[in-house]
Short mmCIF file of C-alpha atoms in Angstrom, two decimals:
data_model
loop_
_atom_site.label_atom_id
_atom_site.label_comp_id
_atom_site.label_asym_id
_atom_site.label_seq_id
_atom_site.Cartn_x
_atom_site.Cartn_y
_atom_site.Cartn_z
CA MET A 1 37.40 160.88 27.04
CA GLN A 2 34.24 161.57 28.98
CA THR A 3 30.95 161.09 27.10
CA VAL A 4 27.63 162.36 28.43
CA LEU A 5 24.22 161.27 27.15
CA LYS A 6 21.56 163.52 28.63
CA GLY A 7 17.80 163.73 28.68
CA ALA A 8 16.75 160.24 27.58
CA THR A 9 14.57 157.65 29.23
CA ILE A 10 16.85 154.77 30.16
CA PHE A 11 15.93 151.13 30.71
CA ASP A 12 19.01 149.85 32.53
CA GLY A 13 18.18 146.13 32.51
CA THR A 14 18.35 145.82 36.32
CA ASP A 15 15.56 145.59 38.86
CA ASN A 16 15.77 149.39 39.15
CA GLY A 17 14.12 149.61 35.75
CA PHE A 18 13.74 153.12 34.37
CA HIS A 19 15.44 156.51 34.64
CA THR A 20 13.67 159.50 33.09
CA ASP A 21 15.32 162.73 31.90
CA ALA A 22 18.54 160.99 32.88
CA LEU A 23 22.28 161.25 32.50
CA LEU A 24 24.44 158.36 31.32
CA VAL A 25 28.13 159.17 31.64
CA PHE A 26 31.07 157.16 30.27
CA GLN A 27 34.71 157.59 31.11
CA ASP A 28 36.47 156.01 28.14
CA ASP A 29 34.91 152.51 27.96
CA GLU A 30 33.29 152.41 31.42
CA ILE A 31 30.02 153.69 32.83
CA VAL A 32 30.71 156.11 35.69
CA TYR A 33 27.21 157.50 36.31
CA ILE A 34 23.60 156.69 35.55
CA GLY A 35 20.67 158.53 37.09
CA SER A 36 18.95 161.88 37.38
CA GLN A 37 20.75 165.04 36.34
CA LYS A 38 20.09 166.75 39.68
CA ASP A 39 21.63 163.87 41.68
CA CYS A 40 24.79 163.55 39.58
CA ASP A 41 27.75 163.49 41.98
CA ILE A 42 30.62 163.28 39.52
CA LYS A 43 32.44 166.15 37.81
CA ILE A 44 31.36 166.74 34.23
CA ASN A 45 34.39 168.01 32.34
CA ASP A 46 34.17 171.05 30.09
CA GLU A 47 35.79 169.04 27.29
CA SER A 48 33.30 166.19 27.60
CA LEU A 49 31.43 165.07 24.51
CA PHE A 50 27.74 165.81 25.08
CA TYR A 51 24.81 164.23 23.27
CA ASP A 52 21.36 165.70 23.86
CA VAL A 53 19.11 162.65 23.55
CA SER A 54 15.98 164.23 25.00
CA GLY A 55 12.86 162.32 24.00
CA GLN A 56 14.81 159.24 23.04
CA PHE A 57 15.20 155.83 24.67
CA ILE A 58 18.32 153.97 25.78
CA ILE A 59 18.70 150.24 26.48
CA PRO A 60 21.77 148.08 27.19
CA GLY A 61 23.68 146.77 24.20
CA LEU A 62 21.95 143.64 22.94
CA ILE A 63 23.56 140.18 22.96
CA ASP A 64 23.04 137.33 20.50
CA THR A 65 24.39 134.13 22.06
CA HIS A 66 24.13 131.95 18.93
CA VAL A 67 25.42 133.14 15.55
CA HIS A 68 27.51 131.68 12.74
CA LEU A 69 29.33 134.74 11.48
CA ASP A 70 30.81 133.09 8.40
CA LEU A 71 27.44 131.82 7.13
CA HIS A 72 25.46 134.30 5.08
CA GLY A 73 21.85 133.15 4.97
CA PHE A 74 22.09 131.14 1.73
CA PRO A 75 18.93 129.07 1.08
CA ASP A 76 21.11 125.97 0.76
CA THR A 77 24.03 126.15 3.17
CA TYR A 78 26.03 123.73 1.01
CA GLN A 79 26.64 126.71 -1.31
CA GLU A 80 29.01 128.07 1.34
CA ASN A 81 31.47 125.28 0.49
CA LEU A 82 31.94 126.77 -2.96
CA LEU A 83 33.39 129.99 -1.56
CA ASP A 84 36.99 130.61 -0.55
CA ASP A 85 37.67 131.05 3.18
CA LYS A 86 39.35 134.41 2.60
CA TYR A 87 36.27 135.72 0.81
CA ARG A 88 34.06 134.44 3.62
CA ALA A 89 36.20 136.19 6.23
CA ILE A 90 35.83 139.53 4.41
CA ARG A 91 32.07 138.99 4.07
CA ALA A 92 31.86 138.08 7.78
CA ALA A 93 33.57 141.35 8.67
CA ILE A 94 30.91 143.27 6.75
CA ASP A 95 28.14 141.26 8.42
CA MET A 96 29.56 141.98 11.87
CA GLU A 97 29.46 145.71 11.12
CA LYS A 98 25.78 145.30 10.22
CA THR A 99 25.26 143.43 13.48
CA VAL A 100 26.77 146.05 15.78
CA ASN A 101 24.94 148.82 13.94
CA SER A 102 21.66 147.00 14.57
CA GLY A 103 22.20 147.32 18.33
CA PHE A 104 24.13 144.14 19.14
CA THR A 105 27.31 144.87 21.05
CA THR A 106 28.15 141.22 21.82
CA VAL A 107 27.73 137.97 19.89
CA ARG A 108 28.73 134.42 20.67
CA ASN A 109 29.87 132.54 17.59
CA VAL A 110 28.95 128.87 17.91
CA GLY A 111 31.00 127.29 15.15
CA SER A 112 33.01 128.57 12.20
CA VAL A 113 34.84 127.16 9.22
CA ASN A 114 38.58 126.90 9.71
CA TYR A 115 38.67 129.44 12.56
CA ILE A 116 37.31 132.40 10.58
CA ASP A 117 35.63 133.56 13.82
CA ILE A 118 38.99 133.98 15.53
CA ALA A 119 40.38 136.06 12.65
CA VAL A 120 37.33 138.35 12.55
CA LYS A 121 37.38 138.75 16.34
CA LYS A 122 41.02 139.85 16.23
CA ALA A 123 40.28 142.34 13.45
CA VAL A 124 37.51 143.89 15.59
CA GLU A 125 39.70 144.01 18.69
CA ASP A 126 42.56 145.59 16.74
CA GLY A 127 40.22 148.28 15.41
CA LEU A 128 40.60 147.25 11.78
CA ILE A 129 36.85 146.77 11.37
CA ALA A 130 33.68 147.70 13.24
CA GLY A 131 31.87 144.88 14.99
CA PRO A 132 30.49 143.58 18.26
CA ARG A 133 32.44 141.92 21.03
CA ILE A 134 32.85 138.37 19.69
CA LEU A 135 33.15 135.17 21.71
CA THR A 136 34.58 132.32 19.65
CA SER A 137 34.31 128.53 19.74
CA GLY A 138 36.35 127.54 16.69
CA LYS A 139 35.24 124.18 15.29
CA ILE A 140 32.31 122.18 16.65
CA ILE A 141 33.33 118.88 18.22
CA CYS A 142 31.18 115.98 17.04
CA MET A 143 31.26 112.26 16.38
CA GLN A 144 31.78 110.87 12.89
CA SER A 145 28.33 111.14 11.34
CA SER A 146 26.48 111.55 8.08
CA GLY A 147 26.16 115.11 6.88
CA SER A 148 29.07 116.87 8.55
CA GLU A 149 30.61 117.39 5.11
CA TYR A 150 27.64 119.68 4.35
CA PHE A 151 29.52 122.29 6.40
CA SER A 152 33.06 121.57 5.27
CA GLY A 153 35.63 122.82 7.78
CA MET A 154 33.15 123.60 10.57
CA TYR A 155 33.28 120.28 12.45
CA ARG A 156 36.07 118.47 14.24
CA GLU A 157 34.99 114.82 14.21
CA ALA A 158 36.11 112.80 17.23
CA ASP A 159 35.28 109.32 18.50
CA GLY A 160 36.02 108.09 22.01
CA VAL A 161 37.11 109.88 25.17
CA ASP A 162 40.75 110.40 24.22
CA GLU A 163 39.94 111.74 20.76
CA ASN A 164 37.39 114.18 22.18
CA ARG A 165 39.92 115.37 24.75
CA LYS A 166 42.41 115.97 21.94
CA ALA A 167 39.78 117.80 19.89
CA ALA A 168 39.05 120.11 22.84
CA ARG A 169 42.75 120.84 23.28
CA GLU A 170 43.03 121.73 19.59
CA GLN A 171 40.30 124.35 19.95
CA LEU A 172 41.83 125.70 23.15
CA LYS A 173 45.19 126.05 21.43
CA GLU A 174 43.55 128.31 18.84
CA GLY A 175 42.49 130.70 21.61
CA ILE A 176 38.74 130.11 21.68
CA ASP A 177 36.48 131.57 24.38
CA PHE A 178 34.25 128.52 24.89
CA LEU A 179 33.86 124.99 23.53
CA LYS A 180 30.93 123.53 21.61
CA VAL A 181 29.90 119.90 21.19
CA MET A 182 27.19 118.08 19.26
CA ALA A 183 25.10 116.16 21.78
CA THR A 184 22.46 115.23 19.16
CA GLY A 185 21.94 115.24 15.43
CA ALA A 186 20.99 118.39 13.51
CA ILE A 187 18.29 119.82 11.28
CA MET A 188 20.54 121.27 8.58
CA ASN A 189 22.73 118.19 8.01
CA PRO A 190 21.45 115.65 5.49
CA GLY A 191 21.16 112.38 7.37
CA GLY A 192 21.16 114.15 10.73
CA ILE A 193 18.39 113.09 13.11
CA PRO A 194 17.65 115.96 15.55
CA GLY A 195 16.42 113.71 18.34
CA ALA A 196 19.20 111.14 18.13
CA PRO A 197 22.00 111.39 20.71
CA GLN A 198 25.56 111.66 19.43
CA LEU A 199 28.53 112.14 21.78
CA ASP A 200 27.93 110.24 25.01
CA VAL A 201 28.36 111.47 28.59
CA GLU A 202 31.99 110.37 28.91
CA GLU A 203 32.99 111.96 25.62
CA ILE A 204 31.30 115.28 26.42
CA SER A 205 32.79 115.18 29.93
CA ALA A 206 36.27 114.94 28.44
CA VAL A 207 35.63 118.15 26.47
CA VAL A 208 34.07 119.92 29.46
CA ASP A 209 36.96 118.96 31.75
CA GLU A 210 39.60 120.23 29.32
CA GLY A 211 37.84 123.58 29.10
CA LEU A 212 37.45 123.93 32.85
CA LYS A 213 41.21 123.60 33.28
CA LEU A 214 41.40 127.05 31.67
CA GLY A 215 38.17 128.41 33.10
CA ILE A 216 36.32 127.86 29.84
CA TYR A 217 32.79 126.43 29.68
CA THR A 218 31.14 124.20 27.08
CA ALA A 219 27.96 124.70 25.05
CA ALA A 220 26.02 121.77 23.58
CA HIS A 221 23.97 121.61 20.42
CA ALA A 222 21.09 119.39 21.52
CA HIS A 223 17.55 118.85 20.25
CA GLY A 224 16.42 115.58 21.84
CA SER A 225 15.93 114.89 25.55
CA GLU A 226 18.43 112.02 25.81
CA GLY A 227 21.20 114.10 24.29
CA ILE A 228 20.32 117.08 26.47
CA LYS A 229 20.48 114.92 29.59
CA ASN A 230 23.87 113.54 28.50
CA ALA A 231 25.16 117.10 28.09
CA ILE A 232 23.84 118.22 31.48
CA LYS A 233 25.38 115.20 33.22
CA ALA A 234 28.69 116.05 31.55
CA GLY A 235 28.58 119.62 32.91
CA VAL A 236 27.76 121.88 29.95
CA ARG A 237 26.60 125.43 30.58
CA THR A 238 24.18 126.10 27.73
CA ILE A 239 21.86 123.97 25.61
CA GLU A 240 21.50 125.25 22.07
CA HIS A 241 17.97 124.73 20.65
CA GLY A 242 16.54 122.17 23.13
CA THR A 243 13.73 121.52 20.66
CA LEU A 244 12.45 118.15 21.92
CA ALA A 245 13.09 118.60 25.63
CA ASP A 246 10.48 116.99 27.86
CA GLU A 247 9.40 118.21 31.29
CA GLN A 248 11.85 115.97 33.14
CA THR A 249 14.71 117.29 31.01
CA LEU A 250 13.69 120.92 31.59
CA ASN A 251 13.56 120.33 35.34
CA MET A 252 17.04 118.86 35.11
CA MET A 253 18.19 122.01 33.31
CA LYS A 254 16.69 124.23 35.99
CA ASN A 255 18.21 122.23 38.85
CA ASN A 256 21.66 122.39 37.25
CA ASN A 257 21.41 126.09 36.27
CA VAL A 258 21.79 125.24 32.57
CA TYR A 259 20.58 127.92 30.14
CA LEU A 260 18.38 127.32 27.09
CA VAL A 261 19.31 129.20 23.90
CA SER A 262 16.09 129.74 21.95
CA THR A 263 16.97 130.05 18.20
CA LEU A 264 13.37 130.51 17.06
CA SER A 265 14.55 132.58 14.09
CA SER A 266 16.15 129.70 12.22
CA ASN A 267 12.89 127.78 11.90
CA TYR A 268 10.87 130.96 11.39
CA PHE A 269 12.75 131.94 8.23
CA MET A 270 13.01 128.42 6.82
CA VAL A 271 9.27 127.73 6.98
CA ARG A 272 8.04 131.05 5.58
CA LYS A 273 5.99 130.53 2.40
CA GLU A 274 8.14 132.80 0.24
CA ASN A 275 11.29 130.84 1.19
CA GLU A 276 10.17 127.23 1.29
CA ALA A 277 10.70 126.44 -2.41
CA LEU A 278 14.36 127.48 -2.16
CA ILE A 279 15.21 125.45 0.96
CA PRO A 280 16.48 121.86 0.44
CA ASP A 281 13.67 119.38 1.07
CA PHE A 282 15.42 117.51 3.87
CA MET A 283 16.04 120.77 5.73
CA ARG A 284 12.59 122.27 5.24
CA GLU A 285 10.79 119.08 6.28
CA LYS A 286 12.71 118.83 9.55
CA ALA A 287 12.27 122.55 10.24
CA GLU A 288 8.51 122.32 9.72
CA GLU A 289 8.32 119.32 12.03
CA VAL A 290 10.01 121.05 14.95
CA ALA A 291 8.89 124.69 14.55
CA GLN A 292 5.88 124.48 16.87
CA MET A 293 7.71 122.10 19.23
CA ARG A 294 10.38 124.71 19.82
CA LYS A 295 7.83 127.35 20.83
CA ASN A 296 6.12 124.90 23.19
CA VAL A 297 9.42 123.96 24.82
CA ILE A 298 10.36 127.60 25.42
CA LEU A 299 6.99 128.30 26.99
CA LYS A 300 7.27 125.24 29.24
CA ALA A 301 10.87 126.08 30.12
CA LEU A 302 9.83 129.56 31.25
CA GLU A 303 7.00 128.12 33.34
CA ILE A 304 9.41 125.73 35.05
CA GLY A 305 11.99 128.44 35.65
CA VAL A 306 14.68 127.55 33.11
CA LYS A 307 16.62 130.64 32.08
CA VAL A 308 15.96 131.22 28.36
CA ILE A 309 18.49 133.38 26.53
CA MET A 310 18.41 135.00 23.15
CA GLY A 311 20.15 133.29 20.25
CA THR A 312 19.16 133.49 16.58
CA ASP A 313 21.30 131.00 14.64
CA ALA A 314 22.07 133.98 12.39
CA GLY A 315 23.68 132.93 9.13
CA THR A 316 21.30 130.02 8.55
CA PRO A 317 18.91 130.16 5.53
CA PHE A 318 17.39 133.65 5.11
CA ASN A 319 18.41 134.40 8.72
CA TYR A 320 20.62 137.37 7.88
CA HIS A 321 23.10 139.09 10.17
CA GLY A 322 21.72 142.47 11.20
CA ASN A 323 18.16 141.12 11.54
CA ASN A 324 18.99 139.54 14.91
CA SER A 325 16.18 141.38 16.72
CA MET A 326 13.64 139.17 14.96
CA GLU A 327 14.22 136.70 17.80
CA LEU A 328 12.92 139.27 20.31
CA VAL A 329 9.97 140.03 18.07
CA ARG A 330 9.12 136.32 17.91
CA TYR A 331 9.19 136.07 21.71
CA VAL A 332 6.56 138.78 21.98
CA ARG A 333 4.42 137.89 18.98
CA GLU A 334 4.31 134.22 20.00
CA ASN A 335 3.21 135.30 23.51
CA LEU A 336 6.25 133.73 25.11
CA MET A 337 7.54 136.91 26.80
CA THR A 338 6.67 140.52 27.41
CA PRO A 339 8.87 143.11 25.66
CA GLU A 340 10.73 143.74 28.93
CA GLN A 341 11.39 140.02 29.43
CA ALA A 342 12.55 139.73 25.82
CA ILE A 343 15.08 142.53 26.23
CA ILE A 344 16.38 141.06 29.49
CA ALA A 345 16.80 137.67 27.75
CA SER A 346 19.07 139.45 25.27
CA THR A 347 20.95 141.57 27.82
CA ARG A 348 21.24 140.72 31.52
CA THR A 349 20.47 136.99 31.37
CA ALA A 350 22.42 136.48 28.17
CA ALA A 351 25.50 138.18 29.64
CA GLU A 352 25.25 136.07 32.78
CA ALA A 353 24.98 132.87 30.73
CA ILE A 354 28.03 133.49 28.56
CA GLY A 355 30.28 134.58 31.41
CA LEU A 356 30.10 138.35 30.87
CA GLY A 357 27.70 139.29 33.66
CA ASP A 358 30.34 141.46 35.33
CA VAL A 359 31.17 143.21 32.05
CA THR A 360 27.97 143.97 30.16
CA GLY A 361 24.24 143.18 29.96
CA THR A 362 23.06 146.03 32.20
CA LEU A 363 23.75 149.76 32.42
CA GLU A 364 25.49 150.04 35.78
CA VAL A 365 28.48 151.92 37.15
CA GLY A 366 31.65 149.96 36.51
CA LYS A 367 30.35 148.04 33.51
CA SER A 368 31.25 148.43 29.87
CA ALA A 369 29.64 151.38 28.12
CA ASP A 370 27.50 149.26 25.77
CA CYS A 371 24.13 150.80 24.89
CA VAL A 372 21.68 151.51 22.09
CA ILE A 373 19.92 154.86 21.52
CA LEU A 374 16.46 154.53 19.94
CA ASN A 375 13.82 156.88 18.57
CA LYS A 376 11.02 154.65 19.89
CA ASN A 377 10.36 152.75 23.09
CA PRO A 378 10.89 149.00 22.44
CA LEU A 379 8.91 148.17 25.57
CA GLU A 380 5.87 149.57 23.78
CA ASP A 381 6.71 148.22 20.32
CA ILE A 382 9.42 145.56 20.25
CA SER A 383 9.43 145.52 16.44
CA CYS A 384 11.05 148.97 16.44
CA LEU A 385 14.35 147.15 17.05
CA LEU A 386 14.11 145.87 13.47
CA GLU A 387 13.74 149.40 12.04
CA THR A 388 17.10 150.67 10.84
CA GLN A 389 15.95 154.28 10.97
CA ASN A 390 14.91 153.85 14.61
CA ILE A 391 18.39 152.88 15.83
CA ILE A 392 20.09 156.24 16.25
CA MET A 393 23.40 155.01 17.58
CA THR A 394 25.09 152.01 19.11
CA PHE A 395 27.85 152.57 21.66
CA LYS A 396 30.22 149.66 22.21
CA GLU A 397 32.80 150.05 24.98
CA GLY A 398 32.12 153.78 24.94
CA ASN A 399 32.72 154.17 21.20
CA PRO A 400 29.91 155.26 18.85
CA GLN A 401 29.39 152.75 16.04
CA LYS A 402 27.07 154.74 13.81
CA CYS A 403 25.04 157.93 13.64
CA LEU A 404 22.04 158.54 11.38
CA CYS A 405 21.14 162.08 12.40
CA GLU A 406 22.39 165.53 13.22
CA TRP A 407 23.08 165.75 16.95
CA ASN A 408 22.53 168.73 19.18
CA VAL A 409 26.01 168.51 20.70
#
């Protein structure tokens, strides 16, 4: 099936920038033309599906590189343990439909309970449910530590090189897309110390090496500088959070082409006045302590030249799936990025970081037909991405995910 979107202004996410009064043509799931109508050099079939999107705005499908699809934004994440896995899988399916309909065509799931992420991914791929392209990590590999029981079924505890190697192989056997390790303690675990290192270089290296045998990279949860350095030395590809990174650590990230995943949203929602009374004290206190630090680190990272990519930690307290664009809004409102830079952090750079740079992230011939049609220009008002009524349609792999209006077809 050939699909033709005509008349919109398109921001393609590349250095070419904008196309006005343009055509965007898909053949099944692939982009076959983007550019002016007068220069179109491909045959438009009479049976093509036409959408007149004159006066509207198109951007590449957005990417969130850090979600927990089976968490639901409960004020106290321990409440998740009281729910059956089957119920959580059904709820996750609904949340993934919300996510794709909010303009996100790809998410990277960075830890799930008992492999719920793999089940939901398969349901999306088989067409049973609507949802974004999902990259899975299975269980998070960590050392034995206080607080992991707070997320029952999400962690695979491992001590020593051989045990970490085995833990990596277990995740690979489940068919995951990337591996994740805990290089430091965490904010949302009671007893977890965000700045304290956990797995050491040799243990993380064992995980990284097992993944590389199958062409699979490793991501590292890491707040403190020592843990971040351990992860970089071991060969990880992305640092999740990076809250306490110092200048030396950020330079090390730049020199090793390691990406920083921002996750501003998790702290933002936890420290809001209307939410603070409902958040467990241990969690709120740590979130308040690091909230400003995280903004400062992102700003410094950008100055140094570290590639910062969009990740929300969606599923954490009050950080609901479908509100993922709040991360982009925070970038702009905190004066960390321009709207254009924010969108690129959630499209081109994000795709490159998670190994999908040849597939998605920009609107180019040969890439997946992932795009979002908007009533407003997000480069003028980034907050329009949070307005449900502004998102006219999301196309994922050439397939429309929702429609809120009557089209002139």
